[in-house]
Coordinates of C-alpha atoms in Angstrom, one line a residue:
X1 CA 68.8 116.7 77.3
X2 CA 72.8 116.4 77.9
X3 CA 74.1 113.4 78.2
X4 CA 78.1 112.7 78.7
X5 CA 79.9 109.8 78.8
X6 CA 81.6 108.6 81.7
X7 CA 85.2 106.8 80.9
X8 CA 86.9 105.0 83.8
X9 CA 90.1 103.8 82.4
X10 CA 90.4 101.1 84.7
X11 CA 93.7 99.4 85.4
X12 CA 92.7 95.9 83.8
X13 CA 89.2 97.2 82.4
X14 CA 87.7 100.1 80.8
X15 CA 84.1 101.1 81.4
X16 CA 81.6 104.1 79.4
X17 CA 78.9 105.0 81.1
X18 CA 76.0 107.9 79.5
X19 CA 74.4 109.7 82.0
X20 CA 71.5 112.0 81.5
X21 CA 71.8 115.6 83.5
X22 CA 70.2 113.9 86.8
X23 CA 72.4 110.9 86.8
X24 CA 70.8 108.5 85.3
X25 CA 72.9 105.8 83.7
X26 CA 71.6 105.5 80.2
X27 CA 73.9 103.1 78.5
X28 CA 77.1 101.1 79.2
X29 CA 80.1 99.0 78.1
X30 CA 82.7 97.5 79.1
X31 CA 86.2 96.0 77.3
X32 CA 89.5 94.2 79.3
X33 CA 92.8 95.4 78.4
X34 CA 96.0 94.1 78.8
X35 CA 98.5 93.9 81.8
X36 CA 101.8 92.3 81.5
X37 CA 103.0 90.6 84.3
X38 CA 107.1 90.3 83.8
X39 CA 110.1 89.1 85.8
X40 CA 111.3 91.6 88.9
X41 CA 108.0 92.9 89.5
X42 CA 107.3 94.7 87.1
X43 CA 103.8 95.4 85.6
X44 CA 103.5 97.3 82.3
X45 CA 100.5 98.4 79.9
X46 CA 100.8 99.1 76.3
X47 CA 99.2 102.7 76.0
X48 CA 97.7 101.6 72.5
X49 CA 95.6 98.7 74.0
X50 CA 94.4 101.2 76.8
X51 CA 93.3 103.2 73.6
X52 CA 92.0 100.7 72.2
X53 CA 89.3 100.1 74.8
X54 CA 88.2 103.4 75.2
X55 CA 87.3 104.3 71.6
X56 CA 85.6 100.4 71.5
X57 CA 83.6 101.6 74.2
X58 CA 83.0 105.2 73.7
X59 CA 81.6 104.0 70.0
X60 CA 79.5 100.9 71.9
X61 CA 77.9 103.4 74.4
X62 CA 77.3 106.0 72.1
X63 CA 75.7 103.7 69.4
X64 CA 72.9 102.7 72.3
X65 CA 72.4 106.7 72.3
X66 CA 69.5 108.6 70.1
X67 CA 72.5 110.9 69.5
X68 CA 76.1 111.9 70.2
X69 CA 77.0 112.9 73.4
X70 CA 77.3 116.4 74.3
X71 CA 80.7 116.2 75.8
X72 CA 83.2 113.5 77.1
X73 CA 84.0 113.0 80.7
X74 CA 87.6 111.1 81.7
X75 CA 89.0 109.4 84.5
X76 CA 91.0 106.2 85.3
X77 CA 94.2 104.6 87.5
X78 CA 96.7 107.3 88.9
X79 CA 99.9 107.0 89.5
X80 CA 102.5 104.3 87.6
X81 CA 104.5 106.3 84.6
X82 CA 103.5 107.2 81.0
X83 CA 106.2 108.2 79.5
X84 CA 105.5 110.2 75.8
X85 CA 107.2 112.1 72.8
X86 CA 106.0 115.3 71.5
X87 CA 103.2 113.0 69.4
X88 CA 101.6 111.4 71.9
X89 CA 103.0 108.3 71.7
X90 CA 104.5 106.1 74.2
X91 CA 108.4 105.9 74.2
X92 CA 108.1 102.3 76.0
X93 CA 105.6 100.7 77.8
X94 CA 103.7 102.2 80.2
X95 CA 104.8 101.4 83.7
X96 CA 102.1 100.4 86.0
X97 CA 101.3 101.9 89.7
X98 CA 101.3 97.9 90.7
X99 CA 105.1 97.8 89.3
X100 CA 107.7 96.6 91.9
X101 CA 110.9 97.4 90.0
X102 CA 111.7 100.4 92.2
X103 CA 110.9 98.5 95.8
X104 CA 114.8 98.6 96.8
X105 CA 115.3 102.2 95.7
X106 CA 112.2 102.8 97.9
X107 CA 113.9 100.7 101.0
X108 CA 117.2 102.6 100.5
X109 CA 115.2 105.9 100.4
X110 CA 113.3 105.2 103.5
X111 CA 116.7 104.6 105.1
X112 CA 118.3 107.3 103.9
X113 CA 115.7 109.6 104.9
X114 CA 114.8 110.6 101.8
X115 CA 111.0 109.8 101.7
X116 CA 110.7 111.4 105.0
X117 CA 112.9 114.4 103.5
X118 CA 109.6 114.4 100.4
X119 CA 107.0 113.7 102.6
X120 CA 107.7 116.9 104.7
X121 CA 108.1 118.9 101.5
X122 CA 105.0 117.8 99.9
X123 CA 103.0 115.6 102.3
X124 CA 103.4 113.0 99.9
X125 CA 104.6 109.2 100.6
X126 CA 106.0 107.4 98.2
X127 CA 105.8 104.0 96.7
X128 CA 107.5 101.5 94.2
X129 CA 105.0 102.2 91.4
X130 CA 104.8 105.9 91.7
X131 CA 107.0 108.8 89.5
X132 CA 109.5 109.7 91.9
X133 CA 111.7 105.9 92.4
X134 CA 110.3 105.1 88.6
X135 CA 111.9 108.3 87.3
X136 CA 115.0 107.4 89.0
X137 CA 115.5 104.1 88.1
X138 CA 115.3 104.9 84.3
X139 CA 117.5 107.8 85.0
X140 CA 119.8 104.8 85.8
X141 CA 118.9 102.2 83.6
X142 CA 116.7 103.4 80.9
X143 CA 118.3 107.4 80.4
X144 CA 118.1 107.2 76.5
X145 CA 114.2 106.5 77.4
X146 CA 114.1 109.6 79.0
X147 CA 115.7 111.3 76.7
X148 CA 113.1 110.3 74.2
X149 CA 110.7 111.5 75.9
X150 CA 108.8 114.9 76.0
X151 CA 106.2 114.0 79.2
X152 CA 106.0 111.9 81.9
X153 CA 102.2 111.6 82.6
X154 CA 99.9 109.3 83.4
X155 CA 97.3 107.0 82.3
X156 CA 94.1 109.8 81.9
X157 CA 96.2 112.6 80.5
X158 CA 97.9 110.0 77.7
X159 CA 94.9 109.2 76.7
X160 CA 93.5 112.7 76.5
X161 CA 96.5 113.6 74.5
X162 CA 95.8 111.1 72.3
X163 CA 91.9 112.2 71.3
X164 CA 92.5 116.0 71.7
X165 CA 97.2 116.4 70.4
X166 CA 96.8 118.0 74.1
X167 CA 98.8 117.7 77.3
X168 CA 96.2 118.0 80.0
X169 CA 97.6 116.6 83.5
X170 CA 94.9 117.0 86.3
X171 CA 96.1 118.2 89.4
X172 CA 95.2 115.4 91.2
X173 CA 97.1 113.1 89.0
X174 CA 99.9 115.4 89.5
X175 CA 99.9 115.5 93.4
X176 CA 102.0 112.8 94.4
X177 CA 104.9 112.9 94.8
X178 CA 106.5 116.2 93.8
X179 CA 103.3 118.5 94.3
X180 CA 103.3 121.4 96.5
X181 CA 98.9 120.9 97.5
X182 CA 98.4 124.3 98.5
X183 CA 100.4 126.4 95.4
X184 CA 99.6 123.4 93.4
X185 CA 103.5 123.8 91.8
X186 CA 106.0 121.3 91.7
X187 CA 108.6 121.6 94.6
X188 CA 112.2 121.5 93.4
X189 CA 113.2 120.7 97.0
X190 CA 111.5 117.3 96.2
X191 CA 113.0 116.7 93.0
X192 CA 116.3 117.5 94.6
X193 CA 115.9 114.9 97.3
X194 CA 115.4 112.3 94.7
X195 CA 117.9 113.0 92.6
X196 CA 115.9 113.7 89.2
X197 CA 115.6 117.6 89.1
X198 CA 117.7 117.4 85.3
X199 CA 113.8 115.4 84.5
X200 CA 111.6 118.1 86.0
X201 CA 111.0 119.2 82.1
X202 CA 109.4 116.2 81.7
X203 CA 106.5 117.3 84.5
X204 CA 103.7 119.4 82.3
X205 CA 102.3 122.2 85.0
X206 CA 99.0 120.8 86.7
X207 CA 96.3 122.4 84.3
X208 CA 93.6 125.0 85.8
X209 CA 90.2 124.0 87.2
X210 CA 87.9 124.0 84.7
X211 CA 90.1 122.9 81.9
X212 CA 87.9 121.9 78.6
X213 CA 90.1 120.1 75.9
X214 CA 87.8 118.9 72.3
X215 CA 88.3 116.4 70.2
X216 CA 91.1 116.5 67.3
X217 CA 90.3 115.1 64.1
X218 CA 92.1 112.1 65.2
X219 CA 90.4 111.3 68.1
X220 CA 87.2 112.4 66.7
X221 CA 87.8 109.8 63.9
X222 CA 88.6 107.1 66.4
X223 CA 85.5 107.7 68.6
X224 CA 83.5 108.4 65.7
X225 CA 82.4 111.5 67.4
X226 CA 82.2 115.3 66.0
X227 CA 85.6 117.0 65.9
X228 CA 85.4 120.0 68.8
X229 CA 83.4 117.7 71.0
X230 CA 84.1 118.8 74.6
X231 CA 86.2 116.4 76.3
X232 CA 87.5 116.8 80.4
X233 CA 90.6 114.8 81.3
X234 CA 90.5 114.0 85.3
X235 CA 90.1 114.1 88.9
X236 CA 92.0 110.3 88.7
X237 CA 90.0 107.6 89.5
X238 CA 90.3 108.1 93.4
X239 CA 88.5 111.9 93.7
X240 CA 86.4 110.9 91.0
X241 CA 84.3 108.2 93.2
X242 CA 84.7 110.4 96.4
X243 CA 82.7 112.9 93.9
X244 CA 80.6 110.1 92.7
X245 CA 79.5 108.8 96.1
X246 CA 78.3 112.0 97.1
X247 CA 81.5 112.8 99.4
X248 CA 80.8 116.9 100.0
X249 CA 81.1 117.7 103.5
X250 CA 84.7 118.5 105.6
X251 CA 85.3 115.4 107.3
X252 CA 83.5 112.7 105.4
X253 CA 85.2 109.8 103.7
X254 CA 85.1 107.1 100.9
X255 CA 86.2 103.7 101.2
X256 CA 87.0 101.9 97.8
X257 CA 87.0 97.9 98.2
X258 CA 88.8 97.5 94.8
X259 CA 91.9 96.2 93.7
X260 CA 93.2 98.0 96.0
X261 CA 91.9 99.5 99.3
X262 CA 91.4 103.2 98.6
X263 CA 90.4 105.6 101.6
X264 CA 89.9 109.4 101.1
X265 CA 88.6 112.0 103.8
X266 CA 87.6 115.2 102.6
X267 CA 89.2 118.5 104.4
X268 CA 90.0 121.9 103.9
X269 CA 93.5 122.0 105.0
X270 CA 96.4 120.2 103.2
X271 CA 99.3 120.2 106.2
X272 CA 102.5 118.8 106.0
X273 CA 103.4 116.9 109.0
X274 CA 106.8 115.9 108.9
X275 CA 106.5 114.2 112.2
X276 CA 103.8 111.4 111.1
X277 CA 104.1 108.5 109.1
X278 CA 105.2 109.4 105.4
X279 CA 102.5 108.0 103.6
X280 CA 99.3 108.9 101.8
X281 CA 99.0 112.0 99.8
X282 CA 96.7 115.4 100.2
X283 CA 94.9 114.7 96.5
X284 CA 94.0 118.5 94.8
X285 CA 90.3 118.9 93.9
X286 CA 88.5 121.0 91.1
X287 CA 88.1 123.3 94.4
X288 CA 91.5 125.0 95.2
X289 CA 90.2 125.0 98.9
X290 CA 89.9 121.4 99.5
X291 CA 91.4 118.2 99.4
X292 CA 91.3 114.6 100.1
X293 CA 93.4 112.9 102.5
X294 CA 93.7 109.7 101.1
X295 CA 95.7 106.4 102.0
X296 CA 95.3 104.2 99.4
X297 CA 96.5 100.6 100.4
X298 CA 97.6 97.7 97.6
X299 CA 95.6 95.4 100.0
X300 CA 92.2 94.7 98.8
X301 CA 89.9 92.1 96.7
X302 CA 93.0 91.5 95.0
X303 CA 93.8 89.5 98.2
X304 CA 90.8 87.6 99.1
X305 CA 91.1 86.7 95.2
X306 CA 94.2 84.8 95.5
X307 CA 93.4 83.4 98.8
X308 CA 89.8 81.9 97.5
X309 CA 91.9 80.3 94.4
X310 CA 94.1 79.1 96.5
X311 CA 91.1 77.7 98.7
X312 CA 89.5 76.0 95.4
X313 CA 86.8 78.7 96.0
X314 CA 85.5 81.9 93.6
X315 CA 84.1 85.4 94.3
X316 CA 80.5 83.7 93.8
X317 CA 81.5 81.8 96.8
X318 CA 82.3 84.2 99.1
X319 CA 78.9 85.1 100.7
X320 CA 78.8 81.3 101.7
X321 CA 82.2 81.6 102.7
X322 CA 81.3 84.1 105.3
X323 CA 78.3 82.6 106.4
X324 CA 80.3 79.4 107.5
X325 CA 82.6 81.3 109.9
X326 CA 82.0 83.2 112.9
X327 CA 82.8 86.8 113.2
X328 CA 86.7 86.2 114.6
X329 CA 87.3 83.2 112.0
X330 CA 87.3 80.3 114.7
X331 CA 91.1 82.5 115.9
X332 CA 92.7 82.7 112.6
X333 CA 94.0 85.8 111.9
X334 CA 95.9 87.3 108.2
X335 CA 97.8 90.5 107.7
X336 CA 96.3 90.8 104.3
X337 CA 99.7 92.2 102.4
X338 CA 100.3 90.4 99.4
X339 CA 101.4 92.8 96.8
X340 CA 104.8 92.1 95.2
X341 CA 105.1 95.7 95.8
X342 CA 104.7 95.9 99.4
X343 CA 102.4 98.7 101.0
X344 CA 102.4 102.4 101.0
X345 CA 99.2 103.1 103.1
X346 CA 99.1 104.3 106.0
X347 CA 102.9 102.7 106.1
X348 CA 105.3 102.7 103.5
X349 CA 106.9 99.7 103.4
X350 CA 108.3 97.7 99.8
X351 CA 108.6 94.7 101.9
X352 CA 105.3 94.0 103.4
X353 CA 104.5 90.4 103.0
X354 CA 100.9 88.7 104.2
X355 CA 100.4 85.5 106.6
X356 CA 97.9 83.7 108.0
X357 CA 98.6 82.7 111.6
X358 CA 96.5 80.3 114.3
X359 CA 95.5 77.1 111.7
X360 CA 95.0 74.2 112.6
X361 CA 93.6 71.1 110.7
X362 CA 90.1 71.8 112.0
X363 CA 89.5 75.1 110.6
X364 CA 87.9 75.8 107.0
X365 CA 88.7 77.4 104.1
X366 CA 85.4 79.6 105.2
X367 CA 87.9 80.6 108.6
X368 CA 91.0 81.1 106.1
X369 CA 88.7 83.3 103.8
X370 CA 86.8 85.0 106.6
X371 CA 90.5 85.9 108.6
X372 CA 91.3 87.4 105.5
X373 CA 88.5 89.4 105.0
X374 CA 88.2 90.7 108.7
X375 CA 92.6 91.4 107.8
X376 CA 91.1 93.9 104.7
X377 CA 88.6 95.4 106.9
X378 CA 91.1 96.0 109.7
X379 CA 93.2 97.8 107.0
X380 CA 90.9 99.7 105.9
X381 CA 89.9 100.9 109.8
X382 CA 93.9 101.9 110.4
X383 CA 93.5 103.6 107.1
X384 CA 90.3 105.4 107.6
X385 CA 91.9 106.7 111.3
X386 CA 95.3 107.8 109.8
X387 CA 92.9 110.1 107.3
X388 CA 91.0 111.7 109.8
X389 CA 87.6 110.3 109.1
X390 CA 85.0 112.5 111.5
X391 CA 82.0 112.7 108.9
X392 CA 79.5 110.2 107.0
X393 CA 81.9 107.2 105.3
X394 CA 80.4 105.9 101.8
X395 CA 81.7 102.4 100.6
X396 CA 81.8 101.8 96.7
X397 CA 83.9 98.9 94.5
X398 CA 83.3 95.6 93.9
X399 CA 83.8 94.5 97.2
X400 CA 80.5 96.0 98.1
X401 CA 78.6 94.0 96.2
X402 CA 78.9 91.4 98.6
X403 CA 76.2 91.9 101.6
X404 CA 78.0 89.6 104.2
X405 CA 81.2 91.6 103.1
X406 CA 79.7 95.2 103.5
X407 CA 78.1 94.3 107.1
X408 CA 81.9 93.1 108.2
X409 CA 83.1 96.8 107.1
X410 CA 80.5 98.4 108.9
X411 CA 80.8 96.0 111.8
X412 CA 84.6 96.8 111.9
X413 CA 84.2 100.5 111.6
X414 CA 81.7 100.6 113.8
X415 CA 79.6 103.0 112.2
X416 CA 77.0 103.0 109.0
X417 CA 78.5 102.5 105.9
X418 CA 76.6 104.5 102.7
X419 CA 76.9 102.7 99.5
X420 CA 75.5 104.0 96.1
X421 CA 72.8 102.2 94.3
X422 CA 75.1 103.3 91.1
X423 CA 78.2 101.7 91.6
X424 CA 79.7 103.0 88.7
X425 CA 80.9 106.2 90.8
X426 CA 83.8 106.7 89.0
X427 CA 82.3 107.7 85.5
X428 CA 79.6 109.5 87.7
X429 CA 82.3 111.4 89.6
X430 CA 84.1 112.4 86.1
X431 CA 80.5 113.5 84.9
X432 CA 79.8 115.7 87.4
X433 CA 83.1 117.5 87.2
X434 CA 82.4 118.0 83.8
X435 CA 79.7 119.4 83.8
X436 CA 80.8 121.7 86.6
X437 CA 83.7 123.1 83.7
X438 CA 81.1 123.1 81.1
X439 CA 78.6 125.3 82.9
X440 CA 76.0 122.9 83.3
X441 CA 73.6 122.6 86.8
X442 CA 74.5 119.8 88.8
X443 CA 71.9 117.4 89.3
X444 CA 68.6 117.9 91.1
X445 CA 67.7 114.2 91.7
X446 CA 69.1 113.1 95.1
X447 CA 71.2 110.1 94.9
X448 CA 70.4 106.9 96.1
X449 CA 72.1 104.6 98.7
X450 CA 71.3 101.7 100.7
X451 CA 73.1 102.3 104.3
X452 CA 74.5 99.4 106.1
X453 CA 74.6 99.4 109.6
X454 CA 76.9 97.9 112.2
X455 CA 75.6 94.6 114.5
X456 CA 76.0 95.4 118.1
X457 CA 77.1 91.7 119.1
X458 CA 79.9 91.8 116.9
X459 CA 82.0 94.9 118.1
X460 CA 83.7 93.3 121.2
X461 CA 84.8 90.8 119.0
X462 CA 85.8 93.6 116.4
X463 CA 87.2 95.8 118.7
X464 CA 89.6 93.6 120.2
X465 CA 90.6 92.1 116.2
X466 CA 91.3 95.3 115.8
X467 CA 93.6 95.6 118.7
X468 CA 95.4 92.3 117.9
X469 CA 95.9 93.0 114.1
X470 CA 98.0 96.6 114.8
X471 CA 100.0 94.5 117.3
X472 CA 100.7 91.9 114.9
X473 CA 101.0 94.9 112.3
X474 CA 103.7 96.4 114.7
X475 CA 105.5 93.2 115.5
X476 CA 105.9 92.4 111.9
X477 CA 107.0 95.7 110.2
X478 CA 110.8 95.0 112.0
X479 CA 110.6 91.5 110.6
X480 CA 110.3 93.0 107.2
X481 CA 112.7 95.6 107.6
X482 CA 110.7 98.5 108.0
X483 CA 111.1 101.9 109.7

């Protein structure tokens, strides 16, 4: 039997899962790693803690085995900056997609034209946290970093290179912002409108589909694992659950009720548009002929987190929550934008800022919680549109383990929402892309979901939410100083 191990490099926790060759979960674990929080915004992670957790849960997994694994499959957080010397190791802490440092670059950019200027080069938005404004601002404040520094990757192909003395980017990782989708090269045109064409040495070429790295002796000591063992480095996080949740068909979607609020669409054209609103990105796949439209949001459980601690409440409290408020929240309404780094899907906009508006002393903390969840679910409807969703839409994160909160998507959306009985998709994507490279069949066993479907008697009440949320979206976005 082949089993692989699944590694979702997480942003704040790093999960193994074993999977037999029908996709069956066998064993698991699970280890936290660190996030720094600093002054200005910024967010860092200390690439040998991120380590750290994967060989702890590599050996964990693998110890609740009969055997060793026959290969190893990665994937994690994109975006952010992890910036290496010729060894592998970081040159400063890595620099998080969540990081904010770059948010005034970004205004000045989207002022200046210059994200539009990218966007039509590359169909690529950009964000604070992402390599283009990161890039720059070390150019300006950090350049003897840079000049350290042999690669500026990200979090999956730092760790590869650390297990296999490889540099392994995938080309999904690679696709935003400087990626031409369709040649899958770099476009100096992009570079040049940024101002950091001296770094484009720093960019390692997108590696071929079906890339297969093995373990070094060093990694093969760390995971206590054979030296040679197979090892795949990517899609990113994002592809990986589309692949996970079954997303195969031109015109079907995946909505990710994470951290963040991730929406892909699957399609078999990547066009650059550079009329529409810069944001989003066309991700690369292992197939050369399609990619994912995705619009992945900085709005998502992270919100409804602070607002329920805010509220005295928890996430095991959030069913209850929802029970105690009607659909509409009693009239209180939330733009749900509360990243320190503003939003950059399906806007760009570093200075985004969340609200709640219509309180009064006799609403709840259910209404408050409620407004903001309906706010999330709105985002992820205006996200979901700007993608070009046509097809089947599976749902998959911790969000969905909430039942009240999955029948407000689907209500929202108006239309059934698919989500996995495995919600470890992630792993599972990573998996079956490895196997894939490796040769292997795919999996014969059909994978299960439970299908939520949306309540009739709440889409007027949806429809106009809906409605009322882009004009409050649009009324705001001038407030902030948006384009």
């Amino acid at each position: 039997m082949s089993v692989i191990i699944g590694v979702d490099i997480g942003t704040s926790v790093t999960k193994a899962v074993a999977f037999d060759s029908e996709g069956t979960p066998l064993a698991s674990a699970a280890r936290r790693s660190s996030l720094a929080r600093l002054p200005g915004g910024r967010v860092e992670q200390d690439l040998d803690d991120v380590v750290r957790t994967v060989a702890e849960v590599v050996r964990e997994t693998t110890a609740a085995l009969p055997g060793p694994p026959t290969a190893l499959a990665l994937t994690g957080q994109g975006d952010g900056l992890w910036l290496r010397d010729a060894d592998g190791r970081a040159v400063r802490p890595a620099i998080s997609w969540m990081d904010g440092r770059a948010s005034d670059l970004v205004e000045r950019w989207l002022e200046n034209g210059t994200v539009q200027e990218v966007y039509k080069q590359t169909g690529s938005g950009m964000f604070p946290g992402c390599h283009a404004p990161l890039l720059a601002h070390l150019q300006e404040h950090e350049p003897q970093t840079l000049r350290r520094a042999v690669t500026a990757g990200y979090c999956v192909d730092a760790v590869a290179q650390r297990l296999t003395g490889q540099v392994s980017v995938d080309a999904s990782d690679a696709t935003l912002p400087f990626l031409d989708p369709a040649s899958r090269t770099y476009s100096p045109e992009a570079l040049a409108a940024c101002g950091i064409e001296k770094q484009a040495h720093l960019l390692p070429a997108p590696a071929a589909p079906g890339t297969v790295l093995g373990l070094d002796a060093h990694g093969a000591e760390l995971l206590g694992l054979p030296m040679g063992l197979p090892l795949t480095a990517g899609p990113y996080d994002l592809p990986a659950c589309a692949i996970g949740s079954g997303v195969r068909d031109v015109g079907d979607g995946l909505l990710i009720v994470g951290t963040t609020l991730a929406c892909q669409v699957l399609t078999d054209r990547a066009r650059r548009d550079g009329s529409t609103e810069p944001a989003g990105m066309w991700l690369c796949t292992p197939d050369t002929d399609r990619w994912l439209r995705a619009m992945p949001a900085m709005v998502g459980t992270a919100a409804l987190e602070w607002l329920l601690a805010l509220t005295g409440s928890t996430t095991a409290d959030l069913d209850g929550l929802l029970a105690e408020s009607p659909p509409g929240a009693n009239g209180v309404t939330a733009l749900p934008f509360l990243s320190g780094a503003g939003e950059r899907a399906p806007f760009v906009d570093p200075a985004a800022r969340g609200r709640l508006d219509g309180l009064t002393l006799a609403h709840t903390r259910a209404d408050a919680v409620r407004a903001m969840c309906e706010a999330i679910g709105y985002a992820a409807r205006h996200c979901l549109e700007a993608a070009g969703l046509t097809g089947t839409l599976a749902a998959c994160g911790g969000g969905t383990r909430s039942g009240p909160w999955a029948q407000l998507f689907a209500d929202i959306l108006g239309r059934p929402v698919r989500i996995p009985r495995d919600n470890e998709v992630g792993a599972l994507g990573a998996v079956r892309v490895a196997r894939r490279f490796l040769g292997e069949a795919p999996e014969q066993k059909p994978q299960l979901f439970r299908t939520v479907e949306p309540r009739q008697e709440s889409r007027a009440v949806y429809e106009d939410g809906y409605a009322a949320y882009r004009r409050a979206l649009d009324g705001a976005r001038p407030q902030w100083g948006g384009l």
